[in-house]
Coordinates of C-alpha atoms in Angstrom, one line a residue:
M210 CA 137.5 239.9 -68.5
K211 CA 136.7 238.2 -65.2
L212 CA 133.3 237.3 -63.7
D213 CA 132.0 239.0 -60.7
P214 CA 131.7 236.6 -57.8
D215 CA 129.0 238.7 -56.2
D216 CA 126.8 238.6 -59.5
P217 CA 124.0 236.4 -58.8
R218 CA 123.4 235.6 -62.5
P219 CA 124.6 232.2 -64.0
P220 CA 128.1 232.4 -65.5
Y221 CA 126.8 232.1 -69.0
L222 CA 124.9 235.4 -68.7
Q223 CA 127.6 237.1 -67.2
V224 CA 130.0 236.0 -70.1
A225 CA 127.1 237.1 -72.6
T226 CA 126.8 240.5 -71.0
Q227 CA 130.5 241.3 -71.3
L228 CA 130.8 240.2 -74.8
R229 CA 127.5 242.2 -75.6
A230 CA 129.1 245.3 -74.2
A231 CA 132.4 244.9 -76.0
I232 CA 130.2 244.4 -79.3
L233 CA 128.1 247.4 -78.7
T234 CA 131.0 249.7 -77.6
R235 CA 133.0 248.5 -80.7
K236 CA 135.7 246.7 -79.1
F237 CA 134.6 244.1 -81.5
V238 CA 133.7 245.9 -84.6
P239 CA 131.1 244.5 -87.3
G240 CA 132.5 241.6 -89.4
E241 CA 135.3 240.9 -87.0
K242 CA 135.7 237.3 -85.7
L243 CA 135.3 236.7 -82.0
P244 CA 138.0 234.7 -80.2
S245 CA 137.5 230.9 -80.3
G246 CA 135.6 229.0 -77.7
P247 CA 138.6 227.7 -75.8
E248 CA 140.1 231.2 -75.9
L249 CA 137.1 232.8 -74.4
A250 CA 136.9 229.9 -71.9
K251 CA 140.4 230.7 -70.6
T252 CA 139.9 234.5 -70.7
F253 CA 136.6 234.2 -68.5
G254 CA 137.9 231.2 -66.4
V255 CA 134.8 229.2 -67.3
A256 CA 133.9 226.0 -69.0
R257 CA 133.6 225.8 -72.8
Q258 CA 130.0 224.8 -72.3
T259 CA 129.3 228.1 -70.6
V260 CA 130.8 230.0 -73.5
Q261 CA 128.7 228.1 -75.8
Q262 CA 125.6 229.1 -73.7
A263 CA 126.6 232.8 -74.0
I264 CA 127.4 232.6 -77.8
R265 CA 124.0 231.0 -78.1
E266 CA 122.3 234.0 -76.2
L267 CA 124.1 236.6 -78.4
R268 CA 123.2 234.6 -81.6
E269 CA 119.5 234.8 -80.7
E270 CA 119.8 238.5 -80.1
G271 CA 121.1 238.9 -83.6
L272 CA 124.5 240.4 -82.5
I273 CA 126.7 237.6 -83.9
V274 CA 126.5 235.0 -86.6
S275 CA 128.2 231.6 -86.7
R276 CA 129.9 230.5 -90.2
Q277 CA 130.5 226.9 -90.5
G278 CA 134.1 226.1 -90.4
S279 CA 135.1 229.7 -89.9
G280 CA 133.9 230.7 -86.4
V281 CA 131.8 233.4 -84.8
F282 CA 131.7 236.9 -86.2
V283 CA 130.1 240.0 -85.2
R284 CA 127.0 240.6 -87.5
E285 CA 127.8 243.0 -90.1
K286 CA 126.3 246.6 -90.0
T287 CA 124.2 246.0 -93.2
A288 CA 122.3 243.2 -91.4
R289 CA 120.1 245.2 -89.3
P290 CA 117.7 243.0 -87.3
V291 CA 118.9 243.2 -83.7
G292 CA 117.8 242.3 -80.2
L293 CA 116.5 245.0 -78.0
R294 CA 117.5 243.9 -74.4
P295 CA 121.4 244.5 -74.8
H296 CA 120.7 248.1 -75.9
I297 CA 118.3 248.8 -73.0
E298 CA 120.9 247.3 -70.6
E299 CA 123.5 249.7 -72.1
A300 CA 121.2 252.7 -71.8
F301 CA 120.8 251.9 -68.1
K302 CA 124.5 252.3 -67.6
R303 CA 124.2 255.9 -68.3
P304 CA 123.4 258.7 -65.8
E305 CA 120.1 259.5 -67.6
V306 CA 117.8 257.0 -69.3
F307 CA 114.8 258.1 -71.5
I308 CA 112.8 255.3 -73.2
D309 CA 109.7 255.9 -75.3
F310 CA 107.7 253.0 -76.7
A311 CA 104.7 252.9 -78.9
G312 CA 103.0 249.6 -79.6
F313 CA 100.1 247.1 -79.0
S314 CA 101.5 246.2 -75.4
G315 CA 104.4 246.8 -73.1
E316 CA 105.2 243.0 -72.7
T317 CA 108.5 243.1 -74.5
L318 CA 109.6 246.3 -72.9
H319 CA 108.8 244.9 -69.5
G320 CA 111.0 242.0 -70.1
A321 CA 113.7 244.0 -71.5
V322 CA 114.0 246.5 -68.6
Q323 CA 113.4 244.1 -65.7
E324 CA 117.0 243.0 -65.3
A325 CA 118.3 246.5 -65.5
L326 CA 115.9 247.6 -62.7
D327 CA 116.8 244.5 -60.6
S328 CA 120.5 245.6 -61.2
I329 CA 119.7 249.0 -59.8
R330 CA 118.1 247.6 -56.7
A331 CA 121.3 245.4 -56.3
G332 CA 123.4 248.6 -56.5
R333 CA 125.2 247.4 -59.7
L334 CA 123.7 250.2 -61.7
T335 CA 123.4 253.8 -60.5
P336 CA 121.5 256.0 -63.1
E337 CA 120.6 259.4 -61.7
R338 CA 117.4 259.8 -63.7
I339 CA 114.9 257.6 -65.5
S340 CA 112.0 258.3 -67.8
I341 CA 109.8 255.7 -69.4
R342 CA 106.8 256.6 -71.5
L343 CA 104.4 254.1 -72.9
L344 CA 102.0 255.0 -75.8
L345 CA 99.4 252.1 -76.0
P346 CA 96.0 251.6 -77.8
D347 CA 92.7 252.7 -76.5
T348 CA 90.9 249.4 -75.5
D349 CA 87.6 251.3 -75.1
R350 CA 87.2 251.9 -78.7
P351 CA 86.4 249.5 -81.5
W352 CA 89.4 248.2 -83.5
S353 CA 89.9 247.4 -87.2
L354 CA 92.9 245.0 -86.3
P355 CA 92.9 242.7 -84.3
C356 CA 89.6 241.5 -85.5
R357 CA 87.4 238.4 -85.8
A358 CA 88.6 236.1 -88.7
D359 CA 85.2 235.0 -89.7
S360 CA 83.7 238.5 -89.9
G361 CA 86.6 240.9 -90.0
Q362 CA 84.7 243.0 -87.3
D363 CA 85.9 244.2 -83.9
E364 CA 85.6 241.9 -80.9
P365 CA 84.8 243.6 -77.6
L366 CA 85.8 240.6 -75.5
F367 CA 89.3 240.4 -77.1
R368 CA 89.8 244.0 -76.4
Q369 CA 88.9 243.4 -72.7
R370 CA 91.4 240.5 -72.8
A371 CA 94.1 242.8 -74.3
E372 CA 93.4 245.4 -71.7
K373 CA 94.4 243.1 -69.0
I374 CA 97.4 241.9 -70.5
T375 CA 98.5 245.5 -71.4
S376 CA 97.6 246.8 -68.0
R377 CA 99.5 244.2 -66.2
H378 CA 102.6 244.7 -68.0
A379 CA 102.5 248.5 -68.1
Q380 CA 101.6 248.7 -64.3
A381 CA 104.5 246.5 -63.5
I382 CA 106.9 248.9 -65.3
V383 CA 105.3 251.9 -63.6
D384 CA 105.4 250.3 -60.1
S385 CA 109.0 249.0 -60.4
V386 CA 110.3 252.5 -61.5
H387 CA 108.3 254.4 -59.0
E388 CA 109.6 252.0 -56.3
L389 CA 113.2 252.8 -57.1
R390 CA 112.4 256.4 -56.8
D391 CA 110.7 255.9 -53.4
L392 CA 113.6 254.0 -52.0
G393 CA 115.8 256.8 -53.0
L394 CA 117.8 254.5 -55.3
V395 CA 117.3 256.8 -58.3
A396 CA 117.0 260.7 -57.7
Q397 CA 114.3 261.2 -60.4
A398 CA 112.4 258.3 -61.9
T399 CA 109.0 258.4 -63.7
A400 CA 107.0 256.1 -65.9
Q401 CA 103.8 257.0 -67.7
V402 CA 101.2 255.5 -69.7
R403 CA 98.9 257.2 -72.1
I404 CA 96.4 255.7 -74.7
S405 CA 95.4 256.8 -78.3
G406 CA 93.3 255.2 -80.9
E407 CA 93.8 251.7 -82.4
P408 CA 96.8 249.4 -82.1
P409 CA 99.5 250.5 -84.3
R410 CA 100.7 247.9 -87.1
F411 CA 104.3 248.4 -85.6
K412 CA 106.3 248.6 -82.4
M413 CA 108.7 251.5 -82.0
Y414 CA 111.3 252.2 -79.2
V415 CA 113.3 255.4 -79.0
I416 CA 116.2 255.4 -76.4
N417 CA 117.8 258.5 -75.3
K418 CA 116.7 260.2 -78.5
E419 CA 119.8 258.6 -80.0
E420 CA 118.6 255.1 -81.1
A421 CA 115.3 253.8 -82.5
F422 CA 114.1 250.3 -83.0
F423 CA 111.1 249.6 -85.5
G424 CA 109.5 246.6 -86.5
Y425 CA 106.1 245.4 -88.1
Y426 CA 103.9 243.2 -86.2
A427 CA 103.1 239.9 -87.9
V428 CA 99.5 239.5 -88.6
A429 CA 98.2 235.9 -88.1
E430 CA 95.3 233.8 -87.3
H431 CA 95.2 233.1 -83.5
T432 CA 92.5 231.2 -81.6
V433 CA 91.8 232.4 -78.2
A434 CA 89.1 231.6 -75.5
L435 CA 86.8 234.4 -75.2
G436 CA 83.6 234.1 -73.2
G437 CA 84.2 230.4 -72.5
A438 CA 84.4 229.7 -76.4
P439 CA 87.1 229.6 -78.9
V440 CA 87.4 232.5 -81.2
T441 CA 89.6 232.7 -84.2
M442 CA 91.1 236.2 -84.6
F443 CA 93.5 238.1 -86.9
D444 CA 96.0 239.0 -84.2
L445 CA 99.1 241.3 -83.9
M446 CA 101.9 238.7 -82.9
G447 CA 104.6 240.9 -81.2
K448 CA 106.9 237.9 -80.4
D449 CA 107.5 237.4 -84.2
T450 CA 108.5 241.1 -84.7
E451 CA 111.8 241.6 -86.2
L452 CA 113.4 244.8 -84.9
F453 CA 115.6 247.0 -87.0
H454 CA 118.0 249.5 -85.4
F455 CA 118.7 253.1 -86.3
A456 CA 121.2 255.3 -84.6
L457 CA 122.4 259.0 -84.6
S458 CA 125.9 257.6 -84.5
D459 CA 125.6 256.5 -88.1
G460 CA 126.1 260.1 -89.1
P461 CA 124.2 263.2 -88.9
D462 CA 123.1 263.1 -92.5
S463 CA 122.5 259.4 -92.7
T464 CA 119.0 258.0 -93.1
S465 CA 119.4 256.1 -89.8
A466 CA 120.0 259.4 -87.9
Q467 CA 116.9 261.1 -89.7
F468 CA 114.8 258.1 -88.8
V469 CA 115.6 258.5 -85.0
Q470 CA 115.0 262.2 -85.2
Q471 CA 111.4 261.7 -86.9
S472 CA 110.6 258.9 -84.7
S473 CA 111.4 261.1 -81.6
A474 CA 109.3 263.9 -82.9
W475 CA 106.4 261.8 -84.1
F476 CA 106.3 260.2 -80.6
D477 CA 106.2 263.6 -79.0
A478 CA 103.6 265.0 -81.1
L479 CA 101.2 262.1 -80.4
W480 CA 102.1 262.1 -76.6
D481 CA 101.6 265.9 -76.3
N482 CA 98.7 266.5 -78.5
V483 CA 96.6 263.4 -79.0
A484 CA 97.0 260.8 -76.3
R485 CA 95.3 260.8 -73.1
E486 CA 96.2 259.6 -69.7
V487 CA 94.8 256.4 -68.4
A488 CA 91.8 256.9 -66.0

């Protein structure tokens, strides 16, 4: 394990990326103890502080846990909360990448795919096909949630605000993916956005029809400036969403595999029959 001198990322991110890949490909299995900080520093040829920063990244992603006096361990399979980003990065290492998202906005997805798309531009990743679909709420229709905290009613000004945020992130994904296609860096690359109904109370990602990530939005009071005045809303807080991971690799008869299959079928049904393209 050595760092790439041509990689512009900070050393701690390179170390985190290699350790993440080792965990996701089960070179380090669930429950296994990672090498000590000094051992990792020697392996990668970096300072101990760099290793500590990398470990902190993986801990925040939910891939590892620290046990006082014992060391750092790969999170057990039964502890399911995980970070999305490392799985997105792994998906982009394959020849074909299919990502479906349903949720309130595409903000988290935008952040998760950006590094992978930048790596394609730099020639570090070379997928042959990319397909990203975003299923987002219809901001032209009244919502029951988010809603005003004082009356429980829909707030049109909030929907307008949400539309700007959602459009910004969704359009950034679309533009970035199509740019890769236009530059000839990816043979086939599409990113599409469709809208349907109210915001879901959850967010869901399906990657290559092999993995699914699901989590409930936290509902909390949130004061925002609307029309020049503060308005308290019951809002859907995406940054507080804890994602749970399901995979076909858990076995064809497992609940996890069935969840992936049903999630993919649910998404396809809404996409094909109910959702409509953005004007």
